[in-house]
C-alpha positions as a printed NumPy array, in Angstrom:
array([[  0.   ,   0.   ,   0.   ],
       [  1.457,   3.356,  -1.099],
       [  0.492,   6.179,   1.272],
       [  1.252,   9.813,   0.466],
       [  1.639,  12.216,   3.388],
       [  1.08 ,  15.829,   2.326],
       [  3.023,  17.989,   4.77 ],
       [  5.098,  14.919,   5.529],
       [  8.157,  16.823,   6.735],
       [  6.368,  18.793,   9.49 ],
       [  5.768,  18.009,  13.159],
       [  2.901,  15.548,  12.703],
       [  3.622,  14.509,   9.125],
       [  7.141,  13.302,   9.858],
       [  5.834,  11.234,  12.78 ],
       [  3.141,   9.691,  10.559],
       [  5.712,   8.726,   7.923],
       [  7.944,   7.099,  10.537],
       [  5.087,   5.133,  12.114],
       [  3.787,   3.876,   8.774],
       [  7.231,   2.824,   7.571],
       [  7.887,   1.04 ,  10.862],
       [  4.684,  -0.926,  10.232],
       [  5.885,  -1.9  ,   6.77 ],
       [  3.918,   0.531,   4.608],
       [  5.31 ,   2.515,   1.682],
       [  4.883,   6.017,   3.121],
       [  6.032,   8.917,   0.945],
       [  6.428,  12.412,   2.481],
       [  5.459,  15.261,   0.173],
       [  6.054,  18.978,   0.569],
       [  7.237,  21.954,  -1.441],
       [ 10.805,  21.095,  -0.47 ],
       [ 10.373,  17.807,  -2.335],
       [  8.963,  19.519,  -5.436],
       [  5.262,  19.092,  -4.658],
       [  3.092,  22.213,  -4.656],
       [ -0.572,  21.617,  -3.869],
       [ -1.351,  25.304,  -4.478],
       [ -0.443,  24.997,  -8.153],
       [ -0.866,  21.237,  -8.537],
       [  2.776,  20.869,  -9.558],
       [  4.005,  17.301,  -9.191],
       [  0.718,  15.838,  -7.94 ],
       [ -0.039,  13.561, -10.898],
       [  3.31 ,  11.762, -10.709],
       [  3.247,  11.68 ,  -6.908],
       [ -0.191,  10.061,  -6.711],
       [  0.419,   7.414,  -9.385],
       [ -0.384,   4.026,  -7.801],
       [ -1.134,   5.649,  -4.434],
       [ -3.91 ,   4.087,  -2.353],
       [ -4.166,   6.658,   0.436],
       [ -3.425,  10.359,   0.878],
       [ -3.015,  11.865,   4.354],
       [ -3.176,  15.662,   4.386],
       [ -1.628,  17.337,   7.435],
       [ -0.494,  20.471,   5.604],
       [ -1.01 ,  23.992,   6.906],
       [ -0.728,  27.494,   5.417],
       [  2.349,  29.583,   6.224],
       [  0.147,  32.027,   8.156],
       [ -2.997,  31.792,  10.303],
       [ -4.448,  34.926,   8.682],
       [ -8.048,  34.064,   7.867],
       [ -8.147,  35.186,   4.224],
       [ -4.815,  33.617,   3.348],
       [ -5.669,  30.414,   5.22 ],
       [ -8.97 ,  30.171,   3.321],
       [ -7.21 ,  30.613,  -0.012],
       [ -4.688,  27.952,   0.942],
       [ -7.159,  25.317,   2.113],
       [ -9.645,  25.845,  -0.729],
       [ -7.03 ,  25.865,  -3.493],
       [ -4.787,  23.166,  -2.071],
       [ -7.627,  20.804,  -1.165],
       [ -9.376,  21.25 ,  -4.518],
       [ -6.178,  20.496,  -6.445],
       [ -5.397,  17.531,  -4.242],
       [ -8.858,  15.96 ,  -4.462],
       [ -8.993,  16.385,  -8.247],
       [ -5.61 ,  14.727,  -8.61 ],
       [ -6.659,  11.912,  -6.267],
       [ -9.827,  11.226,  -8.248],
       [ -7.843,  11.099, -11.491],
       [ -5.271,   8.732,  -9.96 ],
       [ -7.839,   6.422,  -8.386],
       [ -6.859,   7.117,  -4.768],
       [ -9.187,   5.148,  -2.489],
       [ -8.936,   7.056,   0.808],
       [ -8.349,  10.709,   1.712],
       [ -7.455,  11.385,   5.365],
       [ -7.346,  14.936,   6.714],
       [ -6.234,  16.334,  10.055],
       [ -8.487,  19.06 ,  11.471],
       [ -9.257,  20.682,  14.818],
       [-11.746,  19.832,  17.578],
       [-14.366,  22.574,  17.733],
       [-13.912,  23.813,  14.165],
       [-17.655,  24.155,  13.618],
       [-18.087,  26.023,  16.932],
       [-15.342,  28.588,  16.357],
       [-16.548,  30.277,  13.186],
       [-15.519,  33.67 ,  14.58 ],
       [-11.938,  32.599,  13.853],
       [-10.825,  33.127,  10.262],
       [ -8.494,  30.132,  10.492],
       [-11.289,  27.871,  11.776],
       [-13.613,  29.045,   9.016],
       [-10.892,  28.082,   6.558],
       [-10.585,  24.604,   8.109],
       [-14.372,  24.226,   7.974],
       [-14.324,  25.138,   4.279],
       [-11.664,  22.49 ,   3.717],
       [-13.836,  19.871,   5.402],
       [-16.856,  20.809,   3.251],
       [-14.804,  20.263,   0.106],
       [-13.665,  16.853,   1.313],
       [-17.19 ,  15.737,   2.221],
       [-18.612,  16.889,  -1.136],
       [-15.971,  15.052,  -3.185],
       [-16.186,  11.554,  -4.642],
       [-13.015,  10.272,  -2.938],
       [-13.848,   8.281,   0.242],
       [-12.554,  10.134,   3.273],
       [-11.845,  10.224,   6.997],
       [-11.422,  13.451,   8.981],
       [ -9.566,  13.382,  12.294],
       [-10.37 ,  16.281,  14.638],
       [ -7.573,  16.637,  17.195],
       [ -7.286,  18.808,  20.278],
       [ -4.242,  21.049,  20.842],
       [ -0.86 ,  19.316,  20.734],
       [  1.415,  19.24 ,  23.777],
       [  4.163,  20.452,  21.436],
       [  2.188,  23.571,  20.493],
       [  1.107,  24.818,  23.897],
       [  3.853,  27.442,  24.065],
       [  2.896,  28.648,  20.574],
       [ -0.721,  28.977,  21.679],
       [  0.425,  31.018,  24.649],
       [  2.564,  33.126,  22.361],
       [ -0.488,  34.198,  20.37 ],
       [ -1.778,  36.013,  23.474],
       [  1.494,  37.379,  24.788],
       [  1.456,  40.983,  25.979],
       [  5.004,  41.931,  26.984],
       [  5.893,  39.853,  30.024],
       [  2.36 ,  38.511,  30.429],
       [  0.585,  35.65 ,  28.683],
       [ -3.159,  36.144,  28.574],
       [ -5.17 ,  32.923,  28.473],
       [ -8.962,  32.535,  28.338],
       [-10.637,  30.71 ,  31.273],
       [-11.268,  27.49 ,  29.37 ],
       [-10.731,  23.764,  29.727],
       [ -8.422,  21.957,  27.314],
       [ -7.662,  18.285,  26.719],
       [ -4.391,  18.312,  24.758],
       [ -2.755,  15.34 ,  23.057],
       [  0.808,  14.293,  22.279],
       [  1.909,  14.648,  18.667],
       [  2.997,  11.   ,  18.619],
       [ -0.518,   9.943,  19.596],
       [ -2.071,  12.08 ,  16.851],
       [  0.298,  10.454,  14.367],
       [ -0.672,   6.989,  15.6  ],
       [ -4.382,   7.79 ,  15.231],
       [ -3.883,   9.125,  11.704],
       [ -1.8  ,   6.102,  10.732],
       [ -4.378,   3.646,  12.072],
       [ -7.256,   5.443,  10.363],
       [ -5.394,   5.657,   7.059],
       [ -4.92 ,   1.9  ,   6.694],
       [ -8.522,   1.133,   7.63 ],
       [-11.799,   1.447,   5.773],
       [-12.74 ,   5.081,   5.008],
       [-15.11 ,   6.413,   7.66 ],
       [-16.81 ,   8.973,   5.403],
       [-17.246,  10.997,   8.57 ],
       [-15.182,  12.743,  11.237],
       [-13.837,  11.435,  14.542],
       [-12.358,  13.31 ,  17.494],
       [ -9.098,  12.42 ,  19.247],
       [ -7.805,  13.89 ,  22.495],
       [ -5.466,  13.3  ,  25.377],
       [ -6.515,  11.474,  28.56 ],
       [ -6.594,  14.528,  30.87 ],
       [ -8.397,  17.836,  31.11 ],
       [ -6.612,  20.964,  32.323],
       [ -7.439,  24.581,  32.803],
       [ -5.629,  26.397,  30.002],
       [ -3.846,  28.769,  32.388],
       [ -2.58 ,  25.883,  34.545],
       [ -1.175,  24.082,  31.535],
       [  0.438,  27.243,  30.167],
       [  2.176,  27.866,  33.514],
       [  3.531,  24.323,  33.691],
       [  4.792,  24.487,  30.125],
       [  6.492,  27.841,  30.593],
       [  8.055,  26.737,  33.886],
       [  9.579,  23.714,  32.148],
       [ 11.124,  26.107,  29.642],
       [ 12.409,  28.407,  32.398],
       [ 10.191,  31.097,  30.858],
       [  9.492,  33.868,  33.384],
       [  6.411,  35.289,  31.701],
       [  3.342,  35.569,  33.934],
       [  0.166,  33.755,  32.924],
       [ -2.96 ,  35.863,  33.353],
       [ -6.516,  34.522,  33.099],
       [ -8.353,  36.95 ,  30.846],
       [-11.994,  36.363,  29.823],
       [-11.363,  38.64 ,  26.838],
       [ -8.467,  36.549,  25.532],
       [ -9.248,  34.72 ,  22.315],
       [ -8.336,  31.443,  20.64 ],
       [ -7.175,  32.046,  17.048],
       [ -9.324,  35.179,  17.105],
       [-12.467,  33.467,  18.415],
       [-14.178,  34.116,  21.717],
       [-14.449,  30.837,  23.635],
       [-16.372,  29.594,  26.643],
       [-15.232,  27.056,  29.203],
       [-15.933,  23.966,  27.055],
       [-15.456,  25.294,  23.52 ],
       [-12.133,  23.448,  23.034],
       [-13.157,  20.104,  24.549],
       [-14.026,  17.009,  22.507],
       [-17.33 ,  15.188,  22.753],
       [-18.06 ,  12.176,  24.932],
       [-17.322,   9.721,  22.1  ],
       [-13.802,  11.024,  21.376],
       [-11.005,   8.484,  21.066],
       [ -8.593,   9.079,  23.934],
       [ -4.839,   8.617,  23.707],
       [ -2.754,   7.253,  26.583],
       [  0.145,   9.697,  26.94 ],
       [ -0.191,  11.941,  30.002],
       [  1.175,  15.473,  29.933],
       [  3.672,  15.017,  32.776],
       [  5.1  ,  11.869,  31.17 ],
       [  5.45 ,  13.641,  27.82 ],
       [  7.041,  16.688,  29.434],
       [  9.569,  14.578,  31.367],
       [ 10.562,  12.7  ,  28.213],
       [ 10.862,  15.942,  26.256],
       [ 13.252,  17.441,  28.797],
       [ 15.261,  14.196,  28.937],
       [ 15.58 ,  14.163,  25.148],
       [ 16.682,  17.794,  25.158],
       [ 19.552,  17.122,  27.533],
       [ 20.427,  13.8  ,  25.889],
       [ 20.937,  15.499,  22.533],
       [ 23.112,  18.295,  23.859],
       [ 26.684,  18.594,  22.677],
       [ 29.328,  16.935,  24.897],
       [ 28.678,  17.88 ,  28.558],
       [ 31.735,  20.106,  28.874],
       [ 30.599,  22.18 ,  25.886],
       [ 26.897,  22.199,  26.714],
       [ 26.941,  22.96 ,  30.427],
       [ 24.336,  25.502,  31.405],
       [ 22.111,  25.196,  28.343],
       [ 18.421,  25.257,  29.183],
       [ 15.642,  23.12 ,  27.677],
       [ 14.35 ,  26.033,  25.606],
       [ 17.762,  26.292,  23.944],
       [ 16.965,  22.867,  22.484],
       [ 13.449,  23.751,  21.346],
       [ 11.646,  22.226,  24.327]])
C-alpha cells in the first residue's frame, strides 16, 4: 500500500511517515521542499500514481483568515482532483476539535471550508479532529502574549501528544474510510492557564500567565468547554507530565558533549 503524506516533513507529518514505515507501509512524504506544490498542482499527478491513500496534514504559512482560506480551498481542490484522477481510495485529513463552533476565527472558518470540500468530493474520506498538541502549547500562549504577560482565556483543554495524533492518523489511514469525522484527544483535562504555567516553567520562561476572559483562541471568543471534545472522542494514553519529562530528557540527551553544553536550558533545544 502506497500512502502519500502531504506535509510529511512537518511536526505531525514526519511522525506519521515514521510510524507507517515502521509498520511496513510505503509512506512517501510530500512537501514543497520535495517539489510538490498543492497550491499549483505541480508534481501531484506523478506523486499520486499508484497511491492508495493520501493523508493531508499540511497547513498554510500564516494563520491569517483570508490567506488560510485561499490555501485550504485551493490546495484541497487540487489535491482531491488529482486523487480522483489517480484512483486514490482514501483521503485522510487532520483538522481541529471545535472547528464548527469557532466560526468567529478566520483560520477555523478556513478549516471548515476544507472539510466541506472533502465531504462533497467523490473520494472516500476520513477526517480526524484533534485537540491542541502538547508540542504547540507554548505557541498557543505566544499568540496572546502581551510583553511579560501571557493572557489565556478561562477554558478547559484536553491536549494530546503529537505522537498519539500520528498513531491515530496512521491507524485510520490503513482502515476502511469512515466517510465521517472522529475526534481524538489526550486522557486529561486541564485549565488552560494551569497548563500554560507548567509548560512555561519547564522552559524556564518567566512570563506571567494571566486569566483573561477577553483573551481569544485564534481570534475566536471561547467559553469554558469550547475546546473540549465530545463524549465519544477516542482518547490517547500519553499523560502530559510523562510527555514533558521525556521531552526534557531528550533535550539534555541530545546536547553537545557535557563540557561544551553545560548551562544550556531546555528552551535552547526547542523544548
